[in-house]
GROMACS .gro file of C-alpha atoms in nm:
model
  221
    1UNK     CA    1   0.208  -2.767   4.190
    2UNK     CA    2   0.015  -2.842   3.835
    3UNK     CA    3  -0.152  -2.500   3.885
    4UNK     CA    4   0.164  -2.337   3.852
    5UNK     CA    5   0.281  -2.551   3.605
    6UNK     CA    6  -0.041  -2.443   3.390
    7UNK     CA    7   0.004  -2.103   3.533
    8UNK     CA    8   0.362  -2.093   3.382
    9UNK     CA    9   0.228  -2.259   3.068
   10UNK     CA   10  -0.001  -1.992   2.969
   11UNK     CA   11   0.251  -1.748   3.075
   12UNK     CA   12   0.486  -1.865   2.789
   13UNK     CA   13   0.197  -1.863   2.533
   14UNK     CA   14   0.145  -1.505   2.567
   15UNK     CA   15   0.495  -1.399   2.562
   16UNK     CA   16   0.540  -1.559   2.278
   17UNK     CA   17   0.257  -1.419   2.111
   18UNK     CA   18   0.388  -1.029   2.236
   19UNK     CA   19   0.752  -1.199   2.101
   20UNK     CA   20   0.608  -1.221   1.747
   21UNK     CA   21   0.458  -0.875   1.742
   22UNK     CA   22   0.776  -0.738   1.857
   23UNK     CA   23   0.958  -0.888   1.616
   24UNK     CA   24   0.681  -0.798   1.338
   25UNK     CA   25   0.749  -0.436   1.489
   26UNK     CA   26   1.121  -0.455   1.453
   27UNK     CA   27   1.104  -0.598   1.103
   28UNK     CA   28   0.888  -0.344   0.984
   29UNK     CA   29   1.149  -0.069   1.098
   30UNK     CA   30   1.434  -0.194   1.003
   31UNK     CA   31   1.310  -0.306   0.633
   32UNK     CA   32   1.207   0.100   0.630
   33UNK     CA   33   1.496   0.197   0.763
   34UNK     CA   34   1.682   0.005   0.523
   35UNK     CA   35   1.446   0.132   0.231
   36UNK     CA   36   1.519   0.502   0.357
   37UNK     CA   37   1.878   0.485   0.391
   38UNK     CA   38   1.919   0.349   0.023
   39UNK     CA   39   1.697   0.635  -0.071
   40UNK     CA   40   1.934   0.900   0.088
   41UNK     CA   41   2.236   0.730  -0.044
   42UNK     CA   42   2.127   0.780  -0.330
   43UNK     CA   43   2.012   1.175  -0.335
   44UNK     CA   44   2.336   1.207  -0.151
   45UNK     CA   45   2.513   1.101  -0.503
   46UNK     CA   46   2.273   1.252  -0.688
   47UNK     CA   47   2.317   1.563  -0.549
   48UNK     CA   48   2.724   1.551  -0.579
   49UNK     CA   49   2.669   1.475  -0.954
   50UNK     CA   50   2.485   1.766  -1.000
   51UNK     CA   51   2.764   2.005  -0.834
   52UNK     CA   52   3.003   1.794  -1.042
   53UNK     CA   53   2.812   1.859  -1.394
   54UNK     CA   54   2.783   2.226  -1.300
   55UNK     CA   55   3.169   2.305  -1.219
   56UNK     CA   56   3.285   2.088  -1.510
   57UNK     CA   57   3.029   2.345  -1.742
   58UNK     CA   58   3.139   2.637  -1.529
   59UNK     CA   59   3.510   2.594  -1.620
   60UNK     CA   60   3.402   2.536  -2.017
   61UNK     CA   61   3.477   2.154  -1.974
   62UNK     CA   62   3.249   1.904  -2.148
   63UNK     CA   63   3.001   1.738  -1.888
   64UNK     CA   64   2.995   1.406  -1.866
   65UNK     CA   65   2.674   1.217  -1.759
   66UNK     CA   66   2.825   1.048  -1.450
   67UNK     CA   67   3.154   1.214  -1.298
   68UNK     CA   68   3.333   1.092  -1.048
   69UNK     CA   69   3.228   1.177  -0.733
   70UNK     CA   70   3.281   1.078  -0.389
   71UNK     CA   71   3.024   0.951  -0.146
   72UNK     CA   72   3.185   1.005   0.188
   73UNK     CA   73   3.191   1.402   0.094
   74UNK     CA   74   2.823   1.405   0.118
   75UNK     CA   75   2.645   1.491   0.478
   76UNK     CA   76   2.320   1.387   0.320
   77UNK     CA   77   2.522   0.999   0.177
   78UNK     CA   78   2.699   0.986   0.541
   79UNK     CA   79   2.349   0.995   0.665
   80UNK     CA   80   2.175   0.764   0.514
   81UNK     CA   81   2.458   0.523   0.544
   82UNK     CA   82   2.359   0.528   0.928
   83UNK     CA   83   2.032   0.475   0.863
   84UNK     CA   84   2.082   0.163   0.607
   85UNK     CA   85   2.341   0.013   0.934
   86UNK     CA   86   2.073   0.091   1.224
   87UNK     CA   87   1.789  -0.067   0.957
   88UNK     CA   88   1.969  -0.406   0.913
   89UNK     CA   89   2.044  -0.400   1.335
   90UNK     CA   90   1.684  -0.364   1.358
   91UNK     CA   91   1.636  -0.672   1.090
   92UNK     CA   92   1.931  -0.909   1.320
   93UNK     CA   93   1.734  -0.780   1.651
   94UNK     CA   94   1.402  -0.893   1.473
   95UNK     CA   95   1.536  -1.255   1.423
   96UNK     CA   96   1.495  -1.408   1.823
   97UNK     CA   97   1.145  -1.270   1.847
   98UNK     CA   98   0.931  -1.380   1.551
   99UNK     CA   99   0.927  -1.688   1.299
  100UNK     CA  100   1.179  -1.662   0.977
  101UNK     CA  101   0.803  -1.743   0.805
  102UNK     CA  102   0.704  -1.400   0.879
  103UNK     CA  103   0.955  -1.184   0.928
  104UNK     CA  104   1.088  -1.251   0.567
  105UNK     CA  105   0.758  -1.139   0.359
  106UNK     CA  106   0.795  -0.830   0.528
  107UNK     CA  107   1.072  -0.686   0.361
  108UNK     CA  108   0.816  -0.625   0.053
  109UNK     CA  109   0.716  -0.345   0.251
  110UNK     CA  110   1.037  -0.165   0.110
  111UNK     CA  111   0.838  -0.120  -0.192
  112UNK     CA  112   0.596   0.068  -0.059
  113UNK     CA  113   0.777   0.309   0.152
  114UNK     CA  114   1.014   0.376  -0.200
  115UNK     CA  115   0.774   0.481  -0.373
  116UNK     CA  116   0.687   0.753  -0.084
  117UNK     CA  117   1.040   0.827  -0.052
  118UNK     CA  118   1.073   0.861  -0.460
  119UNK     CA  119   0.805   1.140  -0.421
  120UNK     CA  120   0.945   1.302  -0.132
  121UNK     CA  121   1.309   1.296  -0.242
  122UNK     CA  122   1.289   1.270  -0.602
  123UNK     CA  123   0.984   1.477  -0.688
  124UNK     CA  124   0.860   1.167  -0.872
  125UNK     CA  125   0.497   1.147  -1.047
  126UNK     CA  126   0.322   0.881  -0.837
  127UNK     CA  127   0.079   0.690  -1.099
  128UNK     CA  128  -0.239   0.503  -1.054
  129UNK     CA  129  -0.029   0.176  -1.137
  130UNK     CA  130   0.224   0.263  -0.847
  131UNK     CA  131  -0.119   0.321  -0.623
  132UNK     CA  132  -0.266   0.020  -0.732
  133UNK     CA  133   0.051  -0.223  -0.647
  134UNK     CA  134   0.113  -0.046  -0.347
  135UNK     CA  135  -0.173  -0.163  -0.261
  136UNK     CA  136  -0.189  -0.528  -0.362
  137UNK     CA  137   0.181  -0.522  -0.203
  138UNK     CA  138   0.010  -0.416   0.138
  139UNK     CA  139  -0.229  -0.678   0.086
  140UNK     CA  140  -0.022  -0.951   0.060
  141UNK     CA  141   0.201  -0.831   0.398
  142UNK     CA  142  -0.135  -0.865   0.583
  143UNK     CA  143  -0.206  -1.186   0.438
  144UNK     CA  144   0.137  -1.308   0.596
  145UNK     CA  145   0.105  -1.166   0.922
  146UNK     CA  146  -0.260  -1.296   0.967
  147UNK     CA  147  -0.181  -1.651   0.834
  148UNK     CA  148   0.152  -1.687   0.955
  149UNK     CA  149   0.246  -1.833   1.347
  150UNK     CA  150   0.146  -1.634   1.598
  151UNK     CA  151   0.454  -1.771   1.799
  152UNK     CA  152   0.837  -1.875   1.728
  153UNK     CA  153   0.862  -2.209   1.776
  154UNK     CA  154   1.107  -2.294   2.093
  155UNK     CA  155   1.292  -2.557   1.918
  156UNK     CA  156   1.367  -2.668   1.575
  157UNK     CA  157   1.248  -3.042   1.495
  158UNK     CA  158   1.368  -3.212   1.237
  159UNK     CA  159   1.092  -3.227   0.965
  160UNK     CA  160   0.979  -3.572   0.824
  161UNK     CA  161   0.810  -3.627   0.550
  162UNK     CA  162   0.473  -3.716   0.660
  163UNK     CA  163   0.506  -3.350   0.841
  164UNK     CA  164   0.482  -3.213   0.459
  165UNK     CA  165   0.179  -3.523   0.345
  166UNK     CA  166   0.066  -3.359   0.618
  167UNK     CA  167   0.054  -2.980   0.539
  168UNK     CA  168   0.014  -3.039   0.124
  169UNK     CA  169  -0.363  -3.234   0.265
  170UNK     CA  170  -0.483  -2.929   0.447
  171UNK     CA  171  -0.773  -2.724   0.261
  172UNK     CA  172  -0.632  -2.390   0.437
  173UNK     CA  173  -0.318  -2.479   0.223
  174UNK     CA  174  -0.493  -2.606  -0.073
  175UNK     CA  175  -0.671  -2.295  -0.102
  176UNK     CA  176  -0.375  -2.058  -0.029
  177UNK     CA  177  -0.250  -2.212  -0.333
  178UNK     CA  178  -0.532  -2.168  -0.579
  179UNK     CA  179  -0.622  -1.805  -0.439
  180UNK     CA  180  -0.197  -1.742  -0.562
  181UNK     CA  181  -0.256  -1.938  -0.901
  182UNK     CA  182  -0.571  -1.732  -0.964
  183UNK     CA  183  -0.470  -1.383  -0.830
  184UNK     CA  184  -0.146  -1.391  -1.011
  185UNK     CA  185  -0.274  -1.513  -1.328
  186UNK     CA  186  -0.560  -1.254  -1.306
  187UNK     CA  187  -0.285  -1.005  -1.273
  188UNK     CA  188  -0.065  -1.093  -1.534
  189UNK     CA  189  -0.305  -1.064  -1.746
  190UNK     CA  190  -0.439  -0.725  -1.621
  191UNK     CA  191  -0.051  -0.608  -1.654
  192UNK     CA  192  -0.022  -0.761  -2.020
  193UNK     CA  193  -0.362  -0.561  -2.080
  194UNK     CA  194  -0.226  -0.186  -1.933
  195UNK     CA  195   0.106  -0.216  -2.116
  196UNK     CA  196  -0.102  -0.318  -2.492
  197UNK     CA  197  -0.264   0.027  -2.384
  198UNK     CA  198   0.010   0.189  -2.357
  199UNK     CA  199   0.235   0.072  -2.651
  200UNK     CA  200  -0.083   0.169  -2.849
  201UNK     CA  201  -0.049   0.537  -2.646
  202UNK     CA  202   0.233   0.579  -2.749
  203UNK     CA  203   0.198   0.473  -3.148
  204UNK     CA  204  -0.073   0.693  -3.176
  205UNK     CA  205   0.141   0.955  -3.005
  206UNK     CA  206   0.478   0.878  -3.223
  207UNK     CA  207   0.223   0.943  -3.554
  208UNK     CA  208   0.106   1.288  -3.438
  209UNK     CA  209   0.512   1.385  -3.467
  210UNK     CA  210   0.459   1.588  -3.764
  211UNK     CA  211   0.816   1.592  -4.011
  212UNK     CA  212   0.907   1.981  -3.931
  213UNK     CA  213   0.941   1.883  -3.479
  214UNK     CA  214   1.156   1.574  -3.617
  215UNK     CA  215   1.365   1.767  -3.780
  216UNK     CA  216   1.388   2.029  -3.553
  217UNK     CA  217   1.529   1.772  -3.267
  218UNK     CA  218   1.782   1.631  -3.484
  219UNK     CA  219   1.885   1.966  -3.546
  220UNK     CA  220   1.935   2.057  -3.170
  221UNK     CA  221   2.035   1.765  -3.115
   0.00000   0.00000   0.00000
């Protein structure tokens, strides 16, 4: 009888670990699918702007910058719509497999799949500072998956507070928190640095407007 109760034990322990990577799994999917759908929303709209703009100018009407337009008229809206609703299903599904702990940081990796999307969609110039905190962003998912429980916890205790004396004492904790006070400040200071360099870009740029191209845009404008 104990062997099967050990049996049954271990049993539980891996299910619960394969729990937590389906859950991982799910949250990853739906946070993209979510990401994706707000992307085609918002070509969809795009998209019926542009029509708008051109049939106000092809019936000698002034354009506005943002007609009125309706979503629902859009396949490419309608679509992505679906995709946003099946995304956040996915996200709800995710919640009985995997801690809160984990499955929450995960939604950063929205960021990264927009700026794919952007360039897909959108034809957008993908810079070296997009690269760089897509990246870092990646980073710090991994961090959370490989520091985070392996398993959800079957029951909710209430939480005392020697439980947090407890956790504020360990040196795996401790040095989570340094490693976050020093990487951030490290890049706060390398984003204060890029955007000195480029307000000073763009002075030198502003100067090398000579009088006669000023001019000539107010003109056309």
């Amino acid at each position: 009888m104990s062997n099967t109760g050990d049996d049954y034990t271990g049993c539980s322990e891996g299910s619960g670990g394969s729990q937590t990577v389906i859950g991982i799994i799910l949250g990853l999917a739906g946070s993209i699918c979510i990401n994706t759908g707000n992307n085609y929303q918002s070509l969809g709209t795009h998209n019926l702007e542009v029509a708008a703009i051109e049939k106000l100018l092809a019936e000698g009407k002034e354009a506005v910058l943002h007609p009125e337009i309706e979503p629902s008229k859009s396949p490419t809206w309608i679509f992505g719509t679906v995709v946003f609703i099946c995304g956040s299903a996915l996200n709800f599904t995710s919640f009985p497999f995997a801690s809160t702990s984990v499955l929450a940081p995960l939604e950063a990796i929205q960021f990264v799949s927009n700026v794919i999307w952007g360039k897909l969609l959108f034809g957008k110039v993908i810079t070296d500072k997009m690269i760089i905190g897509t990246f870092i962003t990646i980073f710090g998912v991994v961090m959370v998956l490989g520091m985070g429980p392996k398993e959800k916890p079957e029951e909710e205790k209430p939480i005392r507070l020697l439980d947090f004396v407890y956790l504020w004492r360990s040196s795996l904790w401790i040095g989570y928190l340094v490693f976050c006070l020093v990487f951030g400040t490290a890049l706060f200071f390398l984003y204060k640095s890029m955007q000195a360099k480029d307000e000073l870009a763009a002075a030198n740029h502003d100067t090398r407007i000579s009088p006669v191209s000023v001019e000539a845009e107010a003109l056309a404008r």
